[in-house]
Coordinates of C-alpha atoms in Angstrom, one line a residue:
X57 CA 55.2 87.3 40.0
X58 CA 57.8 88.3 37.3
X59 CA 61.2 86.9 38.2
X60 CA 64.6 89.1 37.6
X61 CA 66.3 88.1 34.7
X62 CA 70.3 88.0 35.7
X63 CA 70.6 91.2 33.6
X64 CA 67.7 93.1 35.6
X65 CA 69.6 91.6 39.0
X66 CA 72.6 93.2 37.9
X67 CA 71.4 96.7 37.1
X68 CA 69.4 96.8 40.4
X69 CA 72.4 96.0 42.1
X70 CA 74.6 98.8 40.4
X71 CA 71.7 101.1 40.9
X72 CA 71.9 100.2 44.8
X73 CA 75.8 100.4 44.7
X74 CA 75.6 103.8 42.9
X75 CA 73.1 105.2 45.7
X76 CA 74.9 103.8 48.7
X77 CA 76.0 107.6 50.2
X78 CA 80.0 106.3 50.4
X79 CA 82.6 105.6 48.0
X80 CA 82.7 102.1 46.9
X81 CA 85.5 100.7 44.6
X82 CA 86.7 97.0 44.1
X83 CA 89.9 95.7 42.4
X84 CA 91.7 92.3 41.5
X85 CA 94.6 90.8 43.0
X86 CA 97.1 92.7 41.1
X87 CA 95.5 96.0 42.2
X88 CA 93.8 96.8 39.3
X89 CA 90.2 98.3 39.7
X90 CA 87.4 96.3 38.3
X91 CA 84.8 98.8 39.3
X92 CA 83.4 101.8 41.4
X93 CA 79.9 103.4 42.2
X94 CA 79.3 106.9 41.2
X95 CA 80.8 109.0 44.0
X96 CA 84.3 107.0 43.5
X97 CA 83.9 107.6 39.8
X98 CA 83.6 111.4 40.4
X99 CA 86.5 111.6 42.5
X100 CA 88.8 109.7 39.8
X101 CA 87.2 111.7 37.2
X102 CA 86.4 108.6 35.2
X103 CA 83.7 106.6 33.5
X104 CA 82.8 103.2 34.6
X105 CA 84.6 101.6 31.5
X106 CA 87.6 104.1 31.6
X107 CA 88.3 103.0 35.3
X108 CA 88.3 99.3 34.3
X109 CA 91.9 97.7 34.3
X110 CA 93.6 101.0 35.8
X111 CA 95.8 101.3 38.6
X112 CA 96.0 103.9 41.5
X113 CA 99.2 105.1 39.4
X114 CA 96.6 106.1 36.6
X115 CA 94.1 108.1 38.7
X116 CA 94.4 112.0 39.6
X117 CA 95.9 111.2 42.8
X118 CA 99.2 113.0 44.2
X119 CA 102.1 110.9 43.3
X120 CA 102.6 110.1 47.0
X121 CA 98.7 109.0 47.8
X122 CA 99.0 107.1 44.2
X123 CA 102.0 104.7 46.0
X124 CA 100.5 104.6 49.4
X125 CA 97.2 103.5 48.0
X126 CA 98.5 100.7 45.7
X127 CA 100.7 99.7 48.3
X128 CA 98.3 99.4 51.4
X129 CA 95.7 97.5 48.7
X130 CA 98.5 95.1 47.7
X131 CA 99.4 94.2 51.3
X132 CA 96.0 93.8 52.3
X133 CA 95.2 91.2 49.5
X134 CA 98.5 89.6 50.2
X135 CA 97.5 89.4 53.7
X136 CA 94.0 88.6 53.5
X137 CA 93.2 90.9 56.5
X138 CA 90.5 93.6 57.0
X139 CA 91.0 97.2 57.6
X140 CA 88.0 98.8 59.3
X141 CA 86.6 102.0 60.2
X142 CA 90.2 103.8 60.5
X143 CA 89.7 107.6 60.0
X144 CA 92.1 109.3 57.5
X145 CA 93.1 113.1 57.9
X146 CA 93.7 115.0 54.2
X147 CA 93.6 118.4 52.4
X148 CA 91.3 118.6 49.7
X149 CA 92.1 120.8 46.3
X150 CA 90.7 124.0 48.1
X151 CA 93.4 123.2 51.1
X152 CA 90.7 122.5 53.6
X153 CA 90.9 119.7 56.2
X154 CA 88.7 116.7 55.7
X155 CA 88.3 113.3 57.4
X156 CA 87.6 110.2 55.8
X157 CA 86.2 106.9 57.7
X158 CA 87.8 104.0 55.3
X159 CA 87.2 100.3 55.4
X160 CA 88.8 97.9 53.4
X161 CA 88.2 94.0 53.1
X162 CA 89.8 91.0 50.9
X163 CA 87.0 89.5 48.3
X164 CA 87.6 85.4 48.3
X165 CA 86.2 83.2 46.0
X166 CA 84.0 79.8 46.7
X167 CA 87.1 78.1 47.6
X168 CA 88.4 81.0 50.3
X169 CA 91.0 82.2 47.8
X170 CA 91.9 86.0 47.9
X171 CA 90.8 87.2 44.3
X172 CA 91.0 90.9 45.2
X173 CA 89.4 93.5 47.5
X174 CA 86.6 96.0 48.3
X175 CA 87.0 99.5 49.9
X176 CA 85.0 102.0 50.8
X177 CA 85.6 105.9 52.0
X178 CA 83.2 108.5 53.3
X179 CA 83.6 111.7 54.2
X180 CA 82.9 112.4 58.0
X181 CA 84.1 116.1 58.3
X182 CA 81.1 117.6 59.2
X183 CA 80.1 115.0 61.5
X184 CA 83.3 115.1 63.3
X185 CA 83.0 118.7 63.5
X186 CA 79.5 118.9 64.7
X187 CA 81.1 116.3 67.6
X188 CA 84.1 118.7 68.4
X189 CA 81.4 121.6 68.7
X190 CA 79.2 119.7 71.0
X191 CA 82.2 118.9 73.3
X192 CA 83.5 122.1 73.1
X193 CA 80.0 123.1 74.4
X194 CA 79.9 120.3 76.9
X195 CA 83.4 121.7 78.4
X196 CA 82.1 125.2 78.1
X197 CA 79.1 124.2 80.5
X198 CA 81.2 122.3 82.8
X199 CA 83.6 125.2 83.2
X200 CA 80.8 127.6 83.6
X201 CA 79.7 125.2 86.3
X202 CA 82.7 125.4 88.2
X203 CA 84.3 128.6 87.6
X204 CA 83.4 132.4 88.2
X205 CA 82.4 134.0 85.3
X206 CA 84.6 137.0 85.6
X207 CA 87.8 136.1 86.7
X208 CA 87.5 132.3 85.6
X209 CA 88.8 131.3 89.1
X210 CA 87.1 128.3 91.1
X211 CA 83.8 129.4 92.3
X212 CA 81.8 128.0 95.3
X213 CA 81.1 124.8 93.9
X214 CA 84.3 123.7 93.0
X215 CA 86.0 124.9 96.3
X216 CA 83.4 123.1 98.1
X217 CA 84.9 120.0 96.3
X218 CA 88.3 120.8 96.5
X219 CA 87.8 121.2 100.2
X220 CA 85.8 117.9 100.7
X221 CA 88.7 116.1 98.6
X222 CA 91.3 117.5 100.7
X223 CA 89.5 116.8 104.0
X224 CA 89.4 113.0 102.8
X225 CA 93.0 113.0 101.8
X226 CA 94.2 114.7 105.1
X227 CA 92.2 112.6 107.1
X228 CA 93.5 109.5 105.8
X229 CA 97.3 110.6 105.8
X230 CA 97.3 112.4 109.0
X231 CA 98.1 115.8 107.3
X232 CA 97.1 119.2 107.7
X233 CA 95.7 122.4 105.4
X234 CA 94.9 126.0 105.8
X235 CA 91.9 127.8 104.5
X236 CA 92.3 132.0 103.8
X237 CA 89.3 134.0 103.4
X238 CA 90.2 137.1 101.6
X239 CA 88.0 140.2 101.8
X240 CA 89.3 143.6 100.0
X241 CA 89.0 146.6 102.2
X242 CA 86.7 149.3 101.3
X243 CA 86.2 147.6 97.7
X244 CA 83.0 149.1 97.5
X245 CA 83.9 152.6 97.0
X246 CA 85.4 152.0 93.6
X247 CA 82.4 150.2 92.2
X248 CA 80.1 153.1 93.8
X249 CA 82.4 155.9 92.7
X250 CA 83.7 154.6 89.4
X251 CA 81.5 151.7 88.3
X252 CA 81.1 148.1 88.2
X253 CA 83.3 148.0 85.1
X254 CA 86.1 149.4 86.2
X255 CA 85.9 147.4 89.6
X256 CA 85.8 144.1 87.7
X257 CA 88.6 145.4 85.8
X258 CA 90.3 145.7 89.6
X259 CA 89.2 142.4 90.5
X260 CA 90.5 140.5 87.4
X261 CA 94.0 142.3 88.0
X262 CA 94.0 140.9 91.8
X263 CA 93.0 137.5 90.9
X264 CA 95.9 137.3 88.2
X265 CA 98.2 138.5 91.2
X266 CA 97.1 136.1 93.7
X267 CA 97.2 133.2 91.3
X268 CA 101.1 133.3 91.1
X269 CA 101.3 132.8 94.8
X270 CA 99.4 129.4 94.9
X271 CA 100.9 126.0 93.6
X272 CA 99.5 122.9 91.6
X273 CA 97.5 121.6 94.4
X274 CA 96.3 124.7 96.0
X275 CA 93.1 126.4 95.2
X276 CA 92.0 129.6 94.6
X277 CA 88.5 130.8 94.5
X278 CA 86.3 133.8 94.0
X279 CA 83.2 133.3 96.2
X280 CA 81.8 136.6 94.3
X281 CA 81.8 140.3 95.1
X282 CA 85.5 141.1 96.6
X283 CA 85.3 137.9 98.3
X284 CA 88.4 135.3 97.7
X285 CA 89.4 132.0 99.4
X286 CA 92.6 129.9 99.0
X287 CA 92.9 126.4 100.1
X288 CA 96.7 126.0 100.7
X289 CA 97.8 122.4 100.8
X290 CA 101.0 122.7 99.9
X291 CA 102.9 124.0 103.0
X292 CA 105.3 121.6 105.0
X293 CA 105.7 124.0 108.2
X294 CA 103.3 125.9 110.3
X295 CA 105.0 129.1 109.9
X296 CA 104.6 128.7 106.1
X297 CA 101.1 129.6 106.6
X298 CA 101.8 133.3 108.1
X299 CA 104.3 133.6 105.5
X300 CA 101.7 133.0 102.5
X301 CA 99.2 135.4 104.3
X302 CA 102.1 138.1 104.2
X303 CA 102.7 137.8 100.4
X304 CA 99.1 138.0 99.9
X305 CA 98.8 141.2 101.8
X306 CA 101.9 142.4 99.8
X307 CA 100.7 141.7 96.4
X308 CA 97.4 143.3 97.2
X309 CA 98.9 146.5 98.4
X310 CA 100.9 147.0 95.4
X311 CA 99.4 149.9 93.1
X312 CA 96.9 148.8 90.5
X313 CA 97.1 151.2 87.5
X314 CA 94.0 150.9 85.3
X315 CA 93.3 153.5 82.4
X316 CA 94.3 157.0 84.3
X317 CA 93.5 155.4 87.7
X318 CA 95.7 154.2 90.3
X319 CA 94.4 152.1 93.3
X320 CA 96.0 151.4 96.6
X321 CA 94.1 148.5 98.0
X322 CA 94.3 146.2 101.4
X323 CA 92.8 143.2 102.5
X324 CA 91.4 141.6 105.7
X325 CA 92.4 137.8 106.0
X326 CA 91.0 135.1 108.3
X327 CA 92.4 131.7 108.4
X328 CA 91.1 128.2 109.6
X329 CA 93.4 125.5 110.0
X330 CA 92.4 121.7 109.2
X331 CA 91.9 119.8 111.6
X332 CA 92.3 122.4 114.7
X333 CA 89.4 124.4 113.6
X334 CA 86.9 121.9 111.4
X335 CA 86.2 118.7 110.4
X336 CA 83.7 119.8 107.6
X337 CA 84.0 122.4 104.7
X338 CA 81.1 124.6 106.3
X339 CA 83.1 124.8 109.6
X340 CA 86.2 125.8 107.9
X341 CA 84.7 128.4 106.0
X342 CA 82.9 129.7 108.7
X343 CA 85.8 129.8 111.0
X344 CA 88.2 131.6 108.3
X345 CA 85.3 133.9 107.7
X346 CA 84.9 134.7 111.9
X347 CA 88.7 135.2 111.7
X348 CA 88.4 137.6 108.9
X349 CA 86.0 139.9 110.6
X350 CA 87.9 140.0 113.6
X351 CA 90.8 141.0 111.3
X352 CA 88.6 143.8 110.2
X353 CA 87.6 145.1 113.7
X354 CA 91.4 145.0 114.7
X355 CA 91.7 148.0 112.0
X356 CA 92.0 145.8 108.6
X357 CA 94.9 145.1 106.3
X358 CA 96.0 142.2 108.5
X359 CA 95.5 138.7 108.9
X360 CA 94.0 136.6 111.8
X361 CA 94.0 133.0 112.5
X362 CA 90.7 131.4 114.0
X363 CA 92.4 130.8 117.3
X364 CA 94.4 134.0 118.8
X365 CA 97.2 131.8 120.0
X366 CA 98.1 131.1 116.5
X367 CA 97.5 134.7 115.6
X368 CA 100.1 135.7 118.5
X369 CA 102.6 133.3 117.2
X370 CA 102.4 134.4 113.3
X371 CA 102.9 138.1 114.7
X372 CA 105.5 137.0 116.6
X373 CA 107.1 135.3 113.5
X374 CA 106.9 138.3 111.5
X375 CA 108.7 140.1 114.3
X376 CA 111.8 138.1 114.3
X377 CA 111.8 137.8 110.6
X378 CA 112.0 141.4 110.4
X379 CA 114.8 141.8 113.1
X380 CA 117.0 139.1 112.0
X381 CA 118.8 141.5 109.4
X382 CA 119.1 144.1 111.9
X383 CA 120.4 141.8 114.0
X384 CA 123.3 141.0 112.1
X385 CA 123.9 144.7 111.6
X386 CA 123.6 145.5 115.2
X387 CA 125.8 142.4 116.3
X388 CA 123.0 141.4 118.5
X389 CA 124.0 137.6 118.3
X390 CA 126.3 135.9 120.7
X391 CA 128.0 132.7 120.7
X392 CA 127.5 130.4 123.8
X393 CA 129.8 127.1 124.4
X394 CA 128.8 123.7 125.6
X395 CA 132.0 121.8 126.8
X396 CA 132.2 118.0 125.6
X397 CA 133.6 116.1 128.3
X398 CA 136.0 112.9 128.2
X399 CA 133.7 111.2 131.4
X400 CA 136.6 108.6 132.6
X401 CA 138.3 111.7 133.7
X402 CA 135.8 114.5 133.5
X403 CA 138.0 117.1 131.5
X404 CA 137.0 119.2 128.8
X405 CA 138.2 117.6 125.3
X406 CA 136.3 120.2 123.1
X407 CA 133.1 122.6 122.9
X408 CA 130.2 123.0 120.8
X409 CA 129.6 126.6 119.8
X410 CA 125.9 127.6 119.7
X411 CA 124.3 130.9 118.7
X412 CA 122.0 133.1 120.7
X413 CA 120.2 136.3 119.9
X414 CA 120.1 139.0 122.6
X415 CA 116.7 140.4 121.1
X416 CA 116.2 144.1 122.3
X417 CA 112.8 143.5 123.1
X418 CA 112.4 139.6 124.1
X419 CA 115.7 138.9 125.7
X420 CA 118.2 135.9 125.2
X421 CA 116.2 134.0 122.4
X422 CA 117.5 130.2 121.8
X423 CA 118.2 128.9 118.3
X424 CA 114.8 127.1 118.4
X425 CA 112.9 130.3 118.2
X426 CA 115.0 132.0 115.2
X427 CA 116.9 129.6 113.1
X428 CA 114.1 127.9 111.2
X429 CA 113.0 131.6 110.6
X430 CA 116.6 132.7 109.4
X431 CA 116.6 129.8 107.2
X432 CA 113.2 130.3 105.7
X433 CA 114.4 134.1 105.1
X434 CA 117.8 132.7 103.2
X435 CA 120.1 134.2 105.6
X436 CA 121.3 131.3 108.1
X437 CA 124.3 131.1 106.2
X438 CA 125.2 134.6 107.0
X439 CA 124.3 133.8 110.8
X440 CA 126.7 130.8 110.6
X441 CA 129.6 132.8 109.4
X442 CA 129.1 135.3 112.1
X443 CA 129.4 132.7 114.3
X444 CA 132.5 130.8 112.7
X445 CA 134.4 134.5 112.7
X446 CA 133.3 135.2 116.4
X447 CA 133.9 131.6 117.8
X448 CA 137.5 131.1 116.0
X449 CA 138.8 134.7 117.3
X450 CA 137.6 133.5 120.8
X451 CA 139.1 130.1 120.6
X452 CA 142.5 131.5 119.8
X453 CA 142.3 134.0 122.7
X454 CA 141.9 130.8 124.8
X455 CA 144.9 129.1 123.2
X456 CA 146.8 132.1 123.7
X457 CA 145.7 132.2 127.7
X458 CA 147.6 128.9 127.8
X459 CA 144.2 127.2 128.3
X460 CA 143.5 123.9 126.7
X461 CA 140.0 123.9 125.0
X462 CA 139.9 120.8 122.8
X463 CA 138.1 120.9 119.7
X464 CA 135.9 124.0 118.6
X465 CA 133.0 121.9 117.1
X466 CA 130.7 124.5 114.9
X467 CA 127.4 123.8 113.1
X468 CA 127.1 124.1 109.2
X469 CA 123.9 124.5 107.3
X470 CA 123.2 123.1 103.6
X471 CA 123.0 126.8 102.7
X472 CA 126.5 127.5 104.0
X473 CA 127.9 124.9 101.8
X474 CA 126.3 125.5 99.3
X475 CA 127.9 129.0 98.6
X476 CA 130.8 129.0 96.0
X477 CA 132.8 130.8 98.1
X478 CA 132.8 129.0 101.4
X479 CA 136.0 127.3 101.3
X480 CA 137.8 130.3 100.1
X481 CA 136.1 132.7 102.7
X482 CA 136.9 130.1 105.7
X483 CA 140.5 129.9 104.5
X484 CA 140.5 133.9 104.7
X485 CA 138.9 134.0 108.1
X486 CA 140.7 131.1 109.8
X487 CA 144.4 133.2 108.6
X488 CA 142.9 136.7 109.8
X489 CA 142.0 135.3 113.3
X490 CA 145.2 132.8 113.3
X491 CA 143.2 130.0 113.9
X492 CA 144.5 126.4 113.0
X493 CA 142.6 124.4 110.9
X494 CA 143.6 121.2 113.1
X495 CA 141.6 122.9 116.0
X496 CA 138.1 122.8 114.5
X497 CA 135.4 120.3 113.7
X498 CA 132.6 120.9 111.6
X499 CA 129.1 119.4 112.0
X500 CA 126.2 118.5 109.8
X501 CA 123.0 116.8 110.2
X502 CA 122.8 113.3 109.1
X503 CA 119.3 114.1 107.3
X504 CA 121.0 117.3 105.4
X505 CA 123.9 115.4 104.6
X506 CA 122.1 112.5 103.0
X507 CA 119.6 114.9 101.1
X508 CA 122.7 116.4 99.4
X509 CA 125.2 113.9 99.5
X510 CA 127.1 114.4 96.4
X511 CA 127.6 118.3 97.2
X512 CA 128.2 117.4 100.8
X513 CA 130.9 114.8 100.5
X514 CA 132.5 117.3 97.9
X515 CA 132.9 120.1 100.4
X516 CA 133.8 117.6 103.2
X517 CA 136.7 116.3 101.0
X518 CA 137.7 120.2 100.5
X519 CA 137.2 120.9 104.5
X520 CA 139.2 117.6 105.2
X521 CA 141.9 118.6 102.7
X522 CA 142.7 121.8 104.7
X523 CA 142.8 119.7 108.2
X524 CA 139.8 120.5 109.5
X525 CA 137.7 117.5 111.3
X526 CA 134.2 116.4 110.3
X527 CA 131.1 114.9 112.3
X528 CA 127.7 114.0 111.4
X529 CA 125.4 115.4 114.1
X530 CA 121.8 113.9 115.3
X531 CA 123.2 110.3 114.2
X532 CA 120.7 107.7 113.8
X533 CA 117.6 110.3 113.1
X534 CA 118.3 110.0 109.2
X535 CA 118.6 107.4 106.7
X536 CA 122.2 107.0 106.1
X537 CA 123.2 103.6 104.9
X538 CA 126.8 102.1 106.0
X539 CA 127.9 102.2 102.2
X540 CA 127.6 106.2 102.3
X541 CA 129.3 106.2 105.8
X542 CA 132.5 104.6 104.0
X543 CA 132.5 107.3 101.3
X544 CA 132.6 110.1 103.9
X545 CA 135.7 111.5 105.1
X546 CA 134.0 111.8 108.6
X547 CA 136.0 111.2 112.1
X548 CA 133.0 111.5 114.5
X549 CA 129.2 110.5 114.8
X550 CA 127.3 112.4 117.5
X551 CA 124.5 110.1 119.1
X552 CA 121.1 111.9 118.8
X553 CA 119.9 112.9 122.6
X554 CA 116.6 111.1 121.6
X555 CA 118.4 107.6 122.1
X556 CA 120.1 108.9 125.1
X557 CA 116.9 110.4 126.9
X558 CA 115.7 106.9 128.3
X559 CA 118.9 105.0 129.0
X560 CA 119.5 102.9 131.0
X561 CA 115.8 101.7 131.4
X562 CA 114.7 101.7 127.8
X563 CA 116.0 98.2 126.6
X564 CA 115.7 99.0 122.8
X565 CA 117.4 102.1 123.4
X566 CA 120.2 100.4 125.0
X567 CA 120.2 98.0 122.3
X568 CA 120.3 100.8 119.8
X569 CA 123.0 102.8 121.4
X570 CA 125.5 99.7 121.8
X571 CA 124.8 98.8 117.9
X572 CA 125.8 102.2 117.0
X573 CA 129.1 102.7 119.4
X574 CA 129.9 98.9 118.1
X575 CA 129.7 100.2 114.1
X576 CA 131.3 103.2 114.8
X577 CA 134.2 101.4 116.2
X578 CA 134.4 98.9 113.4
X579 CA 134.4 101.9 111.1
X580 CA 137.3 103.6 112.9
X581 CA 134.7 106.8 114.0
X582 CA 134.8 108.3 117.5
X583 CA 131.5 108.8 119.2
X584 CA 130.1 111.0 121.2
X585 CA 126.6 111.0 123.1
X586 CA 124.3 114.1 123.2
X587 CA 121.8 114.8 125.8
X588 CA 123.4 113.4 128.7
X589 CA 121.4 114.6 131.9
X590 CA 121.9 111.7 134.6
X591 CA 125.0 109.7 136.6
X592 CA 123.0 106.7 135.1
X593 CA 123.3 107.7 131.6
X594 CA 126.9 108.3 132.0
X595 CA 127.4 105.0 133.7
X596 CA 125.9 103.1 131.0
X597 CA 127.9 104.8 128.1
X598 CA 131.0 104.3 130.0
X599 CA 130.6 100.9 130.2
X600 CA 129.6 100.8 126.7
X601 CA 133.1 102.5 125.7
X602 CA 131.7 105.5 125.1
X603 CA 133.5 108.3 127.3
X604 CA 132.8 111.2 124.9
X605 CA 129.8 113.0 126.8
X606 CA 127.9 116.3 126.1
X607 CA 124.9 117.5 128.1
X608 CA 123.2 119.2 131.0
X609 CA 125.0 116.7 133.4
X610 CA 128.1 118.6 133.2
X611 CA 126.8 122.0 131.6
X612 CA 124.4 123.9 129.4
X613 CA 125.3 125.8 127.1
X614 CA 127.2 128.9 128.6
X615 CA 128.7 132.5 127.7
X616 CA 132.2 133.5 127.1
X617 CA 132.9 134.2 130.8
X618 CA 131.2 131.1 132.2
X619 CA 133.2 128.7 129.6
X620 CA 136.5 130.5 130.4
X621 CA 136.0 129.6 134.2
X622 CA 135.3 125.9 133.2
X623 CA 138.6 126.0 131.3
X624 CA 140.6 127.4 134.2
X625 CA 138.8 125.5 137.1
X626 CA 137.4 122.4 135.3
X627 CA 134.7 120.0 137.3

């Protein structure tokens, strides 16, 4: 067998290098080229002999690239490290984006000393383009599997997945969510009379409108035809469920103009709740669907809960919300007063003003019925002002009658204090009603105070400067700290009735109550106990040096005439 000469071996090696489908080059330790294969020489526009001894500054790269290539290779030679499979993005002469796969290693002699470097780079643009196309196709197929082809909303498959996830999450955290089954009323007439193409455009517009109603964690899905489902997870209070149903009907009812046509649509909506109405996705959808059919049976263009009791509550909620603004205009509110007592002497030392609504159909409504709805509607601050105005007028009348009503305690909402003109308005109100600031005490709940501390503190400072006393209501139910209490210009805390209810028998409540009384004394604060209903509770509080009492033991909230009688006759 013929053995190859050194010359033949070198020629074979050069032939192999020239046919490797990547650019190859090698340099000495000073960064001068010692050789390259044909692909590299083509890029460099040089022959092998012309390349020998040249540096990157002699090759047809841009000045920036000449410097970058030279510096990188010199650094690699000096450090003796490898650079493997790095992707570089570049523009070619035609301005097209190219992707290069680059590798570089140090060359060493038999003693391990670095004598130069070997580099390679390969154009992988087409490979990356193919990978990108495959990724896009895979993403498209995934999207098509989980989304409706017409509206691009979630489809039944994705809805089932989201429902399952919501059930698991809410089961773990003891939470709830609601499902809305939305069916357009009489939509079939559009398809039958004007064609499916126009009907599809209507559906797309409705999808767009509905999508603005949901939050990030909620899901809007189209099951097909004119049926939509909303998975509503982002609510905190149950009345928000009916509020969203109202908004759904409102956006659907807005006219839809397409081409020369104008459409007026409505929807029947069924609502189911987790966990009350179902423990799995099938039951929740079935219950919502059944409630939707009941909405259709009852005349369409409305919503129904799966349970009739919830539907009744939702209807009542909407009626109250609609009547609140009219109540302000028609002067339907009344102020009731609950006396605050010095338990040592059974004498009135003040009173809390509490709003009531004399509803034209439902009669006298307690705050629990309408205050949360007024807050949701953003008008509670207007109700507060009505109460402040009416109560200060009445208080001045009692003073003029020679009675001694003590302090007038008024509740404030955060919305009220957030009004930019509140302090100015209050000053004008007190002057108009000839009510002295020192007659008043404003209360804010501990939870609201700590949630908006800096704003509340600034407003409290302004109120104190006017001469108005300040108190923290429902104390013990929030998360205030002594550090915060010290910063507030507060003169009184009102212990929440939840701590008083089981006194004196509940030892834990007894300890908490003693601790709060002692803490208040150390901070120089007065203490008033709310919700006192029994002589035993009163006796316990008096033993603990807490004589200021408010509760049914002495009086429930009463109207002006009854409060006048109490001021005249006493207990």
